[in-house]
């Protein structure tokens, strides 16, 4: 099994957390290596990552990779529970990808653009989304160790890298002690 990933990619980190959590053996194909990039391009023309290759099958997107691993290479930690608990885990996974990582990326990518191409309106909007998401997540974490309840899940695989990078781009306010403690 091979995972094509970049060490600074939050989505790559999300998949790696799941692999490491269950001690699943795999070959890490770092996209810092030019040959890994050539291989990735032949597997997925959009060259987005992470991408998992297992037994001739190519699996795209971190969440799908984690679900695939649970179905085909289950470990001791069940990252997506059955029933309503699984619905909550998937919902929170989407919250972190769409309402923490996406606005964080908007802020970071804006800083990488030339000054005339920057989007101050979009960045202001992204910061607002992060503020509202942080507040909602802080409240949700009240009395919890893990974001979706009593055990480590896919939602935590999404949360860890999302909050790590987002806090750099738009700090989690000191008043949101639950979220700050969880992020650490």
C-alpha positions as protocol buffer text, in pm:
chain_id: "A"
residue {
  index: 1
  type: UNK
  ca { x: 0 y: 0 z: 0 }
}
residue {
  index: 2
  type: UNK
  ca { x: 135 y: 346 z: -94 }
}
residue {
  index: 3
  type: UNK
  ca { x: 23 y: 687 z: 27 }
}
residue {
  index: 4
  type: UNK
  ca { x: 109 y: 988 z: -190 }
}
residue {
  index: 5
  type: UNK
  ca { x: 117 y: 1286 z: 42 }
}
residue {
  index: 6
  type: UNK
  ca { x: 292 y: 1610 z: 126 }
}
residue {
  index: 7
  type: UNK
  ca { x: 427 y: 1657 z: 478 }
}
residue {
  index: 8
  type: UNK
  ca { x: 274 y: 2006 z: 515 }
}
residue {
  index: 9
  type: UNK
  ca { x: -69 y: 1918 z: 379 }
}
residue {
  index: 10
  type: UNK
  ca { x: -342 y: 1908 z: 642 }
}
residue {
  index: 11
  type: UNK
  ca { x: -536 y: 1656 z: 436 }
}
residue {
  index: 12
  type: UNK
  ca { x: -227 y: 1436 z: 409 }
}
residue {
  index: 13
  type: UNK
  ca { x: -182 y: 1466 z: 785 }
}
residue {
  index: 14
  type: UNK
  ca { x: -544 y: 1359 z: 833 }
}
residue {
  index: 15
  type: UNK
  ca { x: -485 y: 1033 z: 642 }
}
residue {
  index: 16
  type: UNK
  ca { x: -149 y: 977 z: 812 }
}
residue {
  index: 17
  type: UNK
  ca { x: -307 y: 1009 z: 1157 }
}
residue {
  index: 18
  type: UNK
  ca { x: -549 y: 727 z: 1069 }
}
residue {
  index: 19
  type: UNK
  ca { x: -270 y: 507 z: 935 }
}
residue {
  index: 20
  type: UNK
  ca { x: -50 y: 564 z: 1239 }
}
residue {
  index: 21
  type: UNK
  ca { x: -338 y: 531 z: 1488 }
}
residue {
  index: 22
  type: UNK
  ca { x: -399 y: 176 z: 1367 }
}
residue {
  index: 23
  type: UNK
  ca { x: -32 y: 95 z: 1293 }
}
residue {
  index: 24
  type: UNK
  ca { x: -128 y: 15 z: 934 }
}
residue {
  index: 25
  type: UNK
  ca { x: 181 y: -64 z: 725 }
}
residue {
  index: 26
  type: UNK
  ca { x: 225 y: 152 z: 415 }
}
residue {
  index: 27
  type: UNK
  ca { x: 488 y: 313 z: 197 }
}
residue {
  index: 28
  type: UNK
  ca { x: 499 y: 692 z: 227 }
}
residue {
  index: 29
  type: UNK
  ca { x: 552 y: 856 z: -113 }
}
residue {
  index: 30
  type: UNK
  ca { x: 649 y: 1211 z: -21 }
}
residue {
  index: 31
  type: UNK
  ca { x: 555 y: 1464 z: -284 }
}
residue {
  index: 32
  type: UNK
  ca { x: 876 y: 1645 z: -206 }
}
residue {
  index: 33
  type: UNK
  ca { x: 1030 y: 1370 z: -422 }
}
residue {
  index: 34
  type: UNK
  ca { x: 996 y: 1453 z: -796 }
}
residue {
  index: 35
  type: UNK
  ca { x: 944 y: 1085 z: -889 }
}
residue {
  index: 36
  type: UNK
  ca { x: 649 y: 1064 z: -648 }
}
residue {
  index: 37
  type: UNK
  ca { x: 495 y: 1365 z: -822 }
}
residue {
  index: 38
  type: UNK
  ca { x: 526 y: 1195 z: -1160 }
}
residue {
  index: 39
  type: UNK
  ca { x: 359 y: 883 z: -1017 }
}
residue {
  index: 40
  type: UNK
  ca { x: 83 y: 1094 z: -860 }
}
residue {
  index: 41
  type: UNK
  ca { x: 12 y: 1268 z: -1192 }
}
residue {
  index: 42
  type: UNK
  ca { x: -34 y: 930 z: -1360 }
}
residue {
  index: 43
  type: UNK
  ca { x: -279 y: 822 z: -1086 }
}
residue {
  index: 44
  type: UNK
  ca { x: -482 y: 1142 z: -1056 }
}
residue {
  index: 45
  type: UNK
  ca { x: -454 y: 1415 z: -1321 }
}
residue {
  index: 46
  type: UNK
  ca { x: -562 y: 1687 z: -1076 }
}
residue {
  index: 47
  type: UNK
  ca { x: -254 y: 1600 z: -868 }
}
residue {
  index: 48
  type: UNK
  ca { x: -436 y: 1667 z: -541 }
}
residue {
  index: 49
  type: UNK
  ca { x: -341 y: 1468 z: -238 }
}
residue {
  index: 50
  type: UNK
  ca { x: -345 y: 1247 z: -45 }
}
residue {
  index: 51
  type: UNK
  ca { x: -392 y: 949 z: -276 }
}
residue {
  index: 52
  type: UNK
  ca { x: -377 y: 588 z: -158 }
}
residue {
  index: 53
  type: UNK
  ca { x: -293 y: 298 z: -387 }
}
residue {
  index: 54
  type: UNK
  ca { x: -376 y: -48 z: -259 }
}
residue {
  index: 55
  type: UNK
  ca { x: -381 y: -370 z: -463 }
}
residue {
  index: 56
  type: UNK
  ca { x: -409 y: -174 z: -789 }
}
residue {
  index: 57
  type: UNK
  ca { x: -693 y: 42 z: -660 }
}
residue {
  index: 58
  type: UNK
  ca { x: -656 y: 420 z: -637 }
}
residue {
  index: 59
  type: UNK
  ca { x: -843 y: 594 z: -356 }
}
residue {
  index: 60
  type: UNK
  ca { x: -872 y: 976 z: -354 }
}
residue {
  index: 61
  type: UNK
  ca { x: -942 y: 1220 z: -69 }
}
residue {
  index: 62
  type: UNK
  ca { x: -847 y: 1182 z: 298 }
}
residue {
  index: 63
  type: UNK
  ca { x: -1193 y: 1098 z: 431 }
}
residue {
  index: 64
  type: UNK
  ca { x: -1248 y: 832 z: 166 }
}
residue {
  index: 65
  type: UNK
  ca { x: -903 y: 689 z: 235 }
}
residue {
  index: 66
  type: UNK
  ca { x: -984 y: 657 z: 606 }
}
residue {
  index: 67
  type: UNK
  ca { x: -1315 y: 485 z: 536 }
}
residue {
  index: 68
  type: UNK
  ca { x: -1142 y: 255 z: 286 }
}
residue {
  index: 69
  type: UNK
  ca { x: -877 y: 165 z: 545 }
}
residue {
  index: 70
  type: UNK
  ca { x: -1146 y: 81 z: 799 }
}
residue {
  index: 71
  type: UNK
  ca { x: -1321 y: -148 z: 549 }
}
residue {
  index: 72
  type: UNK
  ca { x: -1013 y: -316 z: 398 }
}
residue {
  index: 73
  type: UNK
  ca { x: -739 y: -283 z: 662 }
}
residue {
  index: 74
  type: UNK
  ca { x: -923 y: -254 z: 994 }
}
residue {
  index: 75
  type: UNK
  ca { x: -718 y: -185 z: 1301 }
}
residue {
  index: 76
  type: UNK
  ca { x: -785 y: -175 z: 1673 }
}
residue {
  index: 77
  type: UNK
  ca { x: -933 y: 175 z: 1652 }
}
residue {
  index: 78
  type: UNK
  ca { x: -1265 y: 198 z: 1468 }
}
residue {
  index: 79
  type: UNK
  ca { x: -1255 y: 552 z: 1329 }
}
residue {
  index: 80
  type: UNK
  ca { x: -1608 y: 560 z: 1184 }
}
residue {
  index: 81
  type: UNK
  ca { x: -1869 y: 402 z: 1412 }
}
residue {
  index: 82
  type: UNK
  ca { x: -2195 y: 258 z: 1289 }
}
residue {
  index: 83
  type: UNK
  ca { x: -2535 y: 422 z: 1317 }
}
residue {
  index: 84
  type: UNK
  ca { x: -2604 y: 770 z: 1449 }
}
residue {
  index: 85
  type: UNK
  ca { x: -2256 y: 796 z: 1604 }
}
residue {
  index: 86
  type: UNK
  ca { x: -2112 y: 750 z: 1253 }
}
residue {
  index: 87
  type: UNK
  ca { x: -2339 y: 1024 z: 1119 }
}
residue {
  index: 88
  type: UNK
  ca { x: -2208 y: 1265 z: 1383 }
}
residue {
  index: 89
  type: UNK
  ca { x: -1847 y: 1168 z: 1310 }
}
residue {
  index: 90
  type: UNK
  ca { x: -1895 y: 1226 z: 936 }
}
residue {
  index: 91
  type: UNK
  ca { x: -2074 y: 1556 z: 1000 }
}
residue {
  index: 92
  type: UNK
  ca { x: -1787 y: 1682 z: 1216 }
}
residue {
  index: 93
  type: UNK
  ca { x: -1533 y: 1564 z: 959 }
}
residue {
  index: 94
  type: UNK
  ca { x: -1710 y: 1781 z: 702 }
}
residue {
  index: 95
  type: UNK
  ca { x: -1724 y: 2074 z: 947 }
}
residue {
  index: 96
  type: UNK
  ca { x: -1347 y: 2066 z: 988 }
}
residue {
  index: 97
  type: UNK
  ca { x: -1279 y: 2029 z: 616 }
}
residue {
  index: 98
  type: UNK
  ca { x: -1533 y: 2287 z: 497 }
}
residue {
  index: 99
  type: UNK
  ca { x: -1554 y: 2541 z: 780 }
}
residue {
  index: 100
  type: UNK
  ca { x: -1204 y: 2533 z: 929 }
}
residue {
  index: 101
  type: UNK
  ca { x: -966 y: 2419 z: 653 }
}
residue {
  index: 102
  type: UNK
  ca { x: -1132 y: 2592 z: 359 }
}
residue {
  index: 103
  type: UNK
  ca { x: -1139 y: 2939 z: 518 }
}
residue {
  index: 104
  type: UNK
  ca { x: -788 y: 2888 z: 657 }
}
residue {
  index: 105
  type: UNK
  ca { x: -663 y: 2808 z: 308 }
}
residue {
  index: 106
  type: UNK
  ca { x: -834 y: 3121 z: 176 }
}
residue {
  index: 107
  type: UNK
  ca { x: -633 y: 3332 z: 422 }
}
residue {
  index: 108
  type: UNK
  ca { x: -301 y: 3157 z: 352 }
}
residue {
  index: 109
  type: UNK
  ca { x: -337 y: 3151 z: -27 }
}
residue {
  index: 110
  type: UNK
  ca { x: -432 y: 3518 z: -25 }
}
residue {
  index: 111
  type: UNK
  ca { x: -101 y: 3600 z: 145 }
}
residue {
  index: 112
  type: UNK
  ca { x: 88 y: 3411 z: -125 }
}
residue {
  index: 113
  type: UNK
  ca { x: -67 y: 3620 z: -404 }
}
residue {
  index: 114
  type: UNK
  ca { x: 84 y: 3936 z: -544 }
}
residue {
  index: 115
  type: UNK
  ca { x: -63 y: 4244 z: -374 }
}
residue {
  index: 116
  type: UNK
  ca { x: -285 y: 4349 z: -668 }
}
residue {
  index: 117
  type: UNK
  ca { x: -444 y: 4002 z: -680 }
}
residue {
  index: 118
  type: UNK
  ca { x: -535 y: 3980 z: -311 }
}
residue {
  index: 119
  type: UNK
  ca { x: -894 y: 3944 z: -198 }
}
residue {
  index: 120
  type: UNK
  ca { x: -950 y: 4140 z: 124 }
}
residue {
  index: 121
  type: UNK
  ca { x: -1327 y: 4082 z: 112 }
}
residue {
  index: 122
  type: UNK
  ca { x: -1278 y: 3704 z: 84 }
}
residue {
  index: 123
  type: UNK
  ca { x: -1027 y: 3702 z: 370 }
}
residue {
  index: 124
  type: UNK
  ca { x: -1262 y: 3901 z: 593 }
}
residue {
  index: 125
  type: UNK
  ca { x: -1538 y: 3657 z: 510 }
}
residue {
  index: 126
  type: UNK
  ca { x: -1308 y: 3358 z: 582 }
}
residue {
  index: 127
  type: UNK
  ca { x: -1208 y: 3503 z: 920 }
}
residue {
  index: 128
  type: UNK
  ca { x: -1577 y: 3539 z: 1007 }
}
residue {
  index: 129
  type: UNK
  ca { x: -1641 y: 3175 z: 917 }
}
residue {
  index: 130
  type: UNK
  ca { x: -1350 y: 3071 z: 1137 }
}
residue {
  index: 131
  type: UNK
  ca { x: -1475 y: 3285 z: 1427 }
}
residue {
  index: 132
  type: UNK
  ca { x: -1821 y: 3128 z: 1410 }
}
residue {
  index: 133
  type: UNK
  ca { x: -1678 y: 2777 z: 1364 }
}
residue {
  index: 134
  type: UNK
  ca { x: -1439 y: 2819 z: 1657 }
}
residue {
  index: 135
  type: UNK
  ca { x: -1723 y: 2935 z: 1883 }
}
residue {
  index: 136
  type: UNK
  ca { x: -1945 y: 2645 z: 1780 }
}
residue {
  index: 137
  type: UNK
  ca { x: -1665 y: 2389 z: 1825 }
}
residue {
  index: 138
  type: UNK
  ca { x: -1564 y: 2536 z: 2161 }
}
residue {
  index: 139
  type: UNK
  ca { x: -1918 y: 2492 z: 2291 }
}
residue {
  index: 140
  type: UNK
  ca { x: -1941 y: 2140 z: 2146 }
}
residue {
  index: 141
  type: UNK
  ca { x: -1622 y: 2037 z: 2326 }
}
residue {
  index: 142
  type: UNK
  ca { x: -1759 y: 2133 z: 2667 }
}
residue {
  index: 143
  type: UNK
  ca { x: -1712 y: 1824 z: 2886 }
}
residue {
  index: 144
  type: UNK
  ca { x: -1560 y: 1616 z: 2604 }
}
residue {
  index: 145
  type: UNK
  ca { x: -1214 y: 1477 z: 2545 }
}
residue {
  index: 146
  type: UNK
  ca { x: -1277 y: 1394 z: 2179 }
}
residue {
  index: 147
  type: UNK
  ca { x: -1480 y: 1605 z: 1936 }
}
residue {
  index: 148
  type: UNK
  ca { x: -1745 y: 1340 z: 1857 }
}
residue {
  index: 149
  type: UNK
  ca { x: -1777 y: 1198 z: 2207 }
}
residue {
  index: 150
  type: UNK
  ca { x: -1595 y: 937 z: 2409 }
}
residue {
  index: 151
  type: UNK
  ca { x: -1351 y: 790 z: 2157 }
}
residue {
  index: 152
  type: UNK
  ca { x: -1097 y: 901 z: 1897 }
}
residue {
  index: 153
  type: UNK
  ca { x: -1256 y: 901 z: 1549 }
}
residue {
  index: 154
  type: UNK
  ca { x: -1229 y: 1024 z: 1191 }
}
residue {
  index: 155
  type: UNK
  ca { x: -1352 y: 1361 z: 1322 }
}
residue {
  index: 156
  type: UNK
  ca { x: -1040 y: 1390 z: 1538 }
}
residue {
  index: 157
  type: UNK
  ca { x: -821 y: 1290 z: 1241 }
}
residue {
  index: 158
  type: UNK
  ca { x: -974 y: 1591 z: 1061 }
}
residue {
  index: 159
  type: UNK
  ca { x: -965 y: 1823 z: 1361 }
}
residue {
  index: 160
  type: UNK
  ca { x: -599 y: 1790 z: 1457 }
}
residue {
  index: 161
  type: UNK
  ca { x: -435 y: 1922 z: 1139 }
}
residue {
  index: 162
  type: UNK
  ca { x: -723 y: 2163 z: 1068 }
}
residue {
  index: 163
  type: UNK
  ca { x: -691 y: 2339 z: 1401 }
}
residue {
  index: 164
  type: UNK
  ca { x: -312 y: 2323 z: 1399 }
}
residue {
  index: 165
  type: UNK
  ca { x: -290 y: 2522 z: 1075 }
}
residue {
  index: 166
  type: UNK
  ca { x: -599 y: 2737 z: 1123 }
}
residue {
  index: 167
  type: UNK
  ca { x: -476 y: 2865 z: 1459 }
}
residue {
  index: 168
  type: UNK
  ca { x: -167 y: 2997 z: 1283 }
}
residue {
  index: 169
  type: UNK
  ca { x: -368 y: 3175 z: 1017 }
}
residue {
  index: 170
  type: UNK
  ca { x: -643 y: 3305 z: 1248 }
}
residue {
  index: 171
  type: UNK
  ca { x: -582 y: 3252 z: 1617 }
}
residue {
  index: 172
  type: UNK
  ca { x: -833 y: 3066 z: 1829 }
}
residue {
  index: 173
  type: UNK
  ca { x: -939 y: 3331 z: 2085 }
}
residue {
  index: 174
  type: UNK
  ca { x: -810 y: 3286 z: 2442 }
}
residue {
  index: 175
  type: UNK
  ca { x: -1171 y: 3291 z: 2564 }
}
residue {
  index: 176
  type: UNK
  ca { x: -1239 y: 2962 z: 2383 }
}
residue {
  index: 177
  type: UNK
  ca { x: -1056 y: 2747 z: 2637 }
}
residue {
  index: 178
  type: UNK
  ca { x: -1213 y: 2415 z: 2534 }
}
residue {
  index: 179
  type: UNK
  ca { x: -1105 y: 2448 z: 2172 }
}
residue {
  index: 180
  type: UNK
  ca { x: -760 y: 2578 z: 2265 }
}
residue {
  index: 181
  type: UNK
  ca { x: -703 y: 2286 z: 2502 }
}
residue {
  index: 182
  type: UNK
  ca { x: -827 y: 2037 z: 2243 }
}
residue {
  index: 183
  type: UNK
  ca { x: -599 y: 2188 z: 1977 }
}
residue {
  index: 184
  type: UNK
  ca { x: -295 y: 2127 z: 2199 }
}
